[in-house]
Amino acid sequence: MRDRRQDLSHFLRTARERKGLTLRAVEQATGVSNAYLSQLEGGKIKQPSPVILHKLSQLYGVSYVDAMRSAGYPVPGENKREQRAARISGPFADLTEEEEAELTEYLAFIRTRRRRGTT
């Protein structure tokens, strides 16, 4: 099993890079120091505060629940449907309206095909 710190560091670094942000840009946007962010992404900080995780999640457009889970925090009231929704929503956080409309249309197509029994 992988170390949770490594999971969190990878989760945060990947989310930041996906947004095209530097550590300094994140520092300016959140008030969290560049040095702290570097230690966090390097796996040296085991469990940042939920407040910091919330700030970073909002800026990166990723699931706060996933960030909390990656940091080893218990996520109360979570069920399979919520887990699935959080997992699926991550890659779609920065869709344009046009992309969202196209994906919604494609999903309707897939569901119609499934109801007809043609996969």
Coordinates of N, CA and C in Angstrom, one line a residue, residues 19-97:
K19 N -3.5 22.9 -13.5 CA -4.0 24.3 -13.7 C -3.0 25.3 -14.2
G20 N -1.7 24.8 -14.4 CA -0.6 25.6 -14.9 C -0.2 26.6 -13.9
L21 N -0.2 26.4 -12.6 CA 0.2 27.3 -11.6 C 1.5 27.0 -11.1
T22 N 2.3 28.0 -10.7 CA 3.6 27.9 -10.0 C 3.3 27.9 -8.5
L23 N 4.3 27.5 -7.8 CA 4.1 27.6 -6.3 C 3.9 29.0 -5.8
R24 N 4.6 29.9 -6.5 CA 4.5 31.3 -6.1 C 3.1 31.9 -6.5
A25 N 2.6 31.5 -7.6 CA 1.2 31.9 -7.9 C 0.2 31.4 -6.9
V26 N 0.4 30.1 -6.4 CA -0.5 29.5 -5.4 C -0.4 30.3 -4.1
E27 N 0.9 30.7 -3.8 CA 1.1 31.4 -2.6 C 0.4 32.8 -2.6
Q28 N 0.4 33.4 -3.7 CA -0.2 34.7 -3.9 C -1.8 34.6 -3.8
A29 N -2.3 33.5 -4.4 CA -3.7 33.3 -4.4 C -4.3 32.8 -3.1
T30 N -3.5 32.1 -2.3 CA -4.1 31.4 -1.1 C -3.5 32.0 0.2
G31 N -2.3 32.6 0.1 CA -1.7 33.1 1.4 C -0.9 32.0 2.0
V32 N -0.8 30.8 1.4 CA 0.0 29.7 2.0 C 1.4 29.8 1.4
S33 N 2.4 29.8 2.3 CA 3.8 30.1 1.8 C 4.3 29.1 0.8
N34 N 5.1 29.6 -0.1 CA 5.8 28.8 -1.1 C 6.6 27.7 -0.5
A35 N 7.3 28.0 0.6 CA 8.1 27.0 1.3 C 7.2 25.8 1.8
Y36 N 6.0 26.2 2.4 CA 5.1 25.2 3.0 C 4.5 24.4 1.8
L37 N 4.2 25.0 0.7 CA 3.6 24.3 -0.4 C 4.6 23.3 -1.0
S38 N 5.9 23.7 -1.0 CA 7.0 22.9 -1.5 C 7.1 21.6 -0.6
Q39 N 7.1 21.8 0.7 CA 7.2 20.7 1.6 C 6.0 19.8 1.5
L40 N 4.8 20.4 1.3 CA 3.6 19.6 1.2 C 3.7 18.7 -0.1
E41 N 4.1 19.3 -1.2 CA 4.2 18.5 -2.4 C 5.4 17.6 -2.4
G42 N 6.3 17.8 -1.5 CA 7.5 16.9 -1.4 C 7.2 15.8 -0.4
G43 N 6.0 15.8 0.2 CA 5.7 14.7 1.2 C 6.2 14.9 2.6
K44 N 6.8 16.1 2.8 CA 7.4 16.3 4.2 C 6.4 16.7 5.2
I45 N 5.3 17.2 4.8 CA 4.2 17.5 5.7 C 3.1 16.4 5.6
K46 N 2.9 15.8 6.7 CA 2.0 14.6 6.7 C 0.5 15.0 6.6
Q47 N 0.1 15.9 7.3 CA -1.3 16.2 7.4 C -1.6 17.7 7.5
P48 N -1.7 18.4 6.4 CA -2.0 19.8 6.5 C -3.4 20.1 7.1
S49 N -3.6 21.3 7.5 CA -4.9 21.5 8.1 C -6.0 21.5 7.1
P50 N -7.2 21.1 7.5 CA -8.4 21.1 6.6 C -8.6 22.5 5.9
V51 N -8.2 23.6 6.6 CA -8.4 24.9 6.0 C -7.5 25.1 4.8
I52 N -6.2 24.7 5.0 CA -5.3 24.7 3.8 C -5.8 23.9 2.7
L53 N -6.2 22.6 3.0 CA -6.7 21.8 2.0 C -7.9 22.4 1.2
H54 N -8.7 23.0 2.0 CA -9.9 23.7 1.4 C -9.5 24.8 0.4
K55 N -8.5 25.6 0.8 CA -8.0 26.7 0.0 C -7.5 26.1 -1.3
L56 N -6.6 25.1 -1.2 CA -6.0 24.5 -2.3 C -7.0 23.8 -3.3
S57 N -7.9 23.1 -2.7 CA -8.9 22.4 -3.5 C -9.7 23.4 -4.3
Q58 N -10.1 24.5 -3.7 CA -10.9 25.5 -4.4 C -10.1 26.1 -5.5
L59 N -8.8 26.5 -5.3 CA -8.0 27.1 -6.3 C -7.7 26.1 -7.5
Y60 N -7.5 24.8 -7.1 CA -7.2 23.8 -8.1 C -8.4 23.2 -8.8
G61 N -9.6 23.5 -8.3 CA -10.8 22.9 -8.9 C -10.9 21.4 -8.7
V62 N -10.4 20.9 -7.5 CA -10.5 19.5 -7.3 C -11.4 19.3 -6.0
S63 N -11.8 18.0 -5.8 CA -12.6 17.7 -4.7 C -12.0 17.8 -3.4
Y64 N -12.6 18.6 -2.5 CA -12.1 18.8 -1.2 C -12.1 17.4 -0.4
V65 N -13.2 16.6 -0.7 CA -13.3 15.3 -0.1 C -12.1 14.4 -0.4
D66 N -11.7 14.5 -1.7 CA -10.5 13.7 -2.2 C -9.3 14.2 -1.5
A67 N -9.1 15.5 -1.4 CA -7.9 16.0 -0.7 C -7.9 15.6 0.8
M68 N -9.0 15.7 1.5 CA -9.1 15.3 2.9 C -8.8 13.8 3.0
R69 N -9.3 13.0 2.1 CA -9.1 11.5 2.1 C -7.6 11.3 1.9
S70 N -7.0 12.0 0.9 CA -5.6 11.8 0.6 C -4.7 12.1 1.8
A71 N -5.1 13.1 2.6 CA -4.3 13.5 3.7 C -4.6 12.6 4.9
G72 N -5.5 11.6 4.8 CA -5.7 10.7 5.9 C -6.8 11.1 6.8
Y73 N -7.5 12.1 6.5 CA -8.6 12.5 7.4 C -9.8 11.6 7.1
P74 N -10.6 11.3 8.2 CA -11.8 10.6 7.9 C -12.8 11.5 7.2
V75 N -13.6 10.9 6.4 CA -14.6 11.6 5.6 C -16.0 11.1 6.0
P76 N -16.6 11.7 7.1 CA -17.9 11.1 7.6 C -19.0 11.3 6.6
G77 N -19.9 10.3 6.7 CA -21.1 10.4 5.9 C -20.9 10.1 4.4
E78 N -19.8 9.6 4.1 CA -19.5 9.3 2.7 C -20.0 7.9 2.3
N79 N -20.7 7.9 1.2 CA -21.2 6.6 0.7 C -20.6 6.4 -0.7
K80 N -20.9 5.2 -1.2 CA -20.4 4.9 -2.5 C -20.8 5.9 -3.6
R81 N -22.0 6.3 -3.6 CA -22.4 7.3 -4.6 C -21.7 8.6 -4.5
E82 N -21.5 9.1 -3.3 CA -20.7 10.3 -3.1 C -19.3 10.1 -3.5
Q83 N -18.7 9.0 -3.2 CA -17.3 8.7 -3.6 C -17.2 8.7 -5.1
R84 N -18.1 8.1 -5.8 CA -18.1 8.0 -7.2 C -18.2 9.4 -7.8
A85 N -19.2 10.2 -7.3 CA -19.4 11.5 -7.8 C -18.1 12.4 -7.6
A86 N -17.5 12.3 -6.5 CA -16.3 13.1 -6.3 C -15.1 12.6 -7.2
R87 N -15.0 11.3 -7.4 CA -14.0 10.8 -8.3 C -14.2 11.2 -9.7
I88 N -15.4 11.2 -10.2 CA -15.8 11.6 -11.5 C -15.7 13.1 -11.8
S89 N -16.0 13.9 -10.8 CA -16.1 15.3 -11.0 C -14.7 16.0 -11.2
G90 N -13.7 15.4 -10.7 CA -12.3 16.0 -10.7 C -11.9 16.4 -12.1
P91 N -11.9 15.5 -13.1 CA -11.4 15.9 -14.4 C -12.3 16.9 -15.1
F92 N -13.5 17.1 -14.6 CA -14.5 18.0 -15.3 C -14.6 19.4 -14.6
A93 N -13.7 19.7 -13.7 CA -13.9 20.9 -12.9 C -13.7 22.2 -13.8
D94 N -13.0 22.1 -14.9 CA -12.7 23.3 -15.7 C -13.3 23.2 -17.1
L95 N -14.4 22.5 -17.3 CA -15.0 22.4 -18.6 C -15.6 23.7 -19.0
T96 N -15.5 23.9 -20.3 CA -16.2 25.1 -20.9 C -17.7 24.7 -21.0
E97 N -18.6 25.7 -21.2 CA -20.0 25.4 -21.3 C -20.3 24.5 -22.5

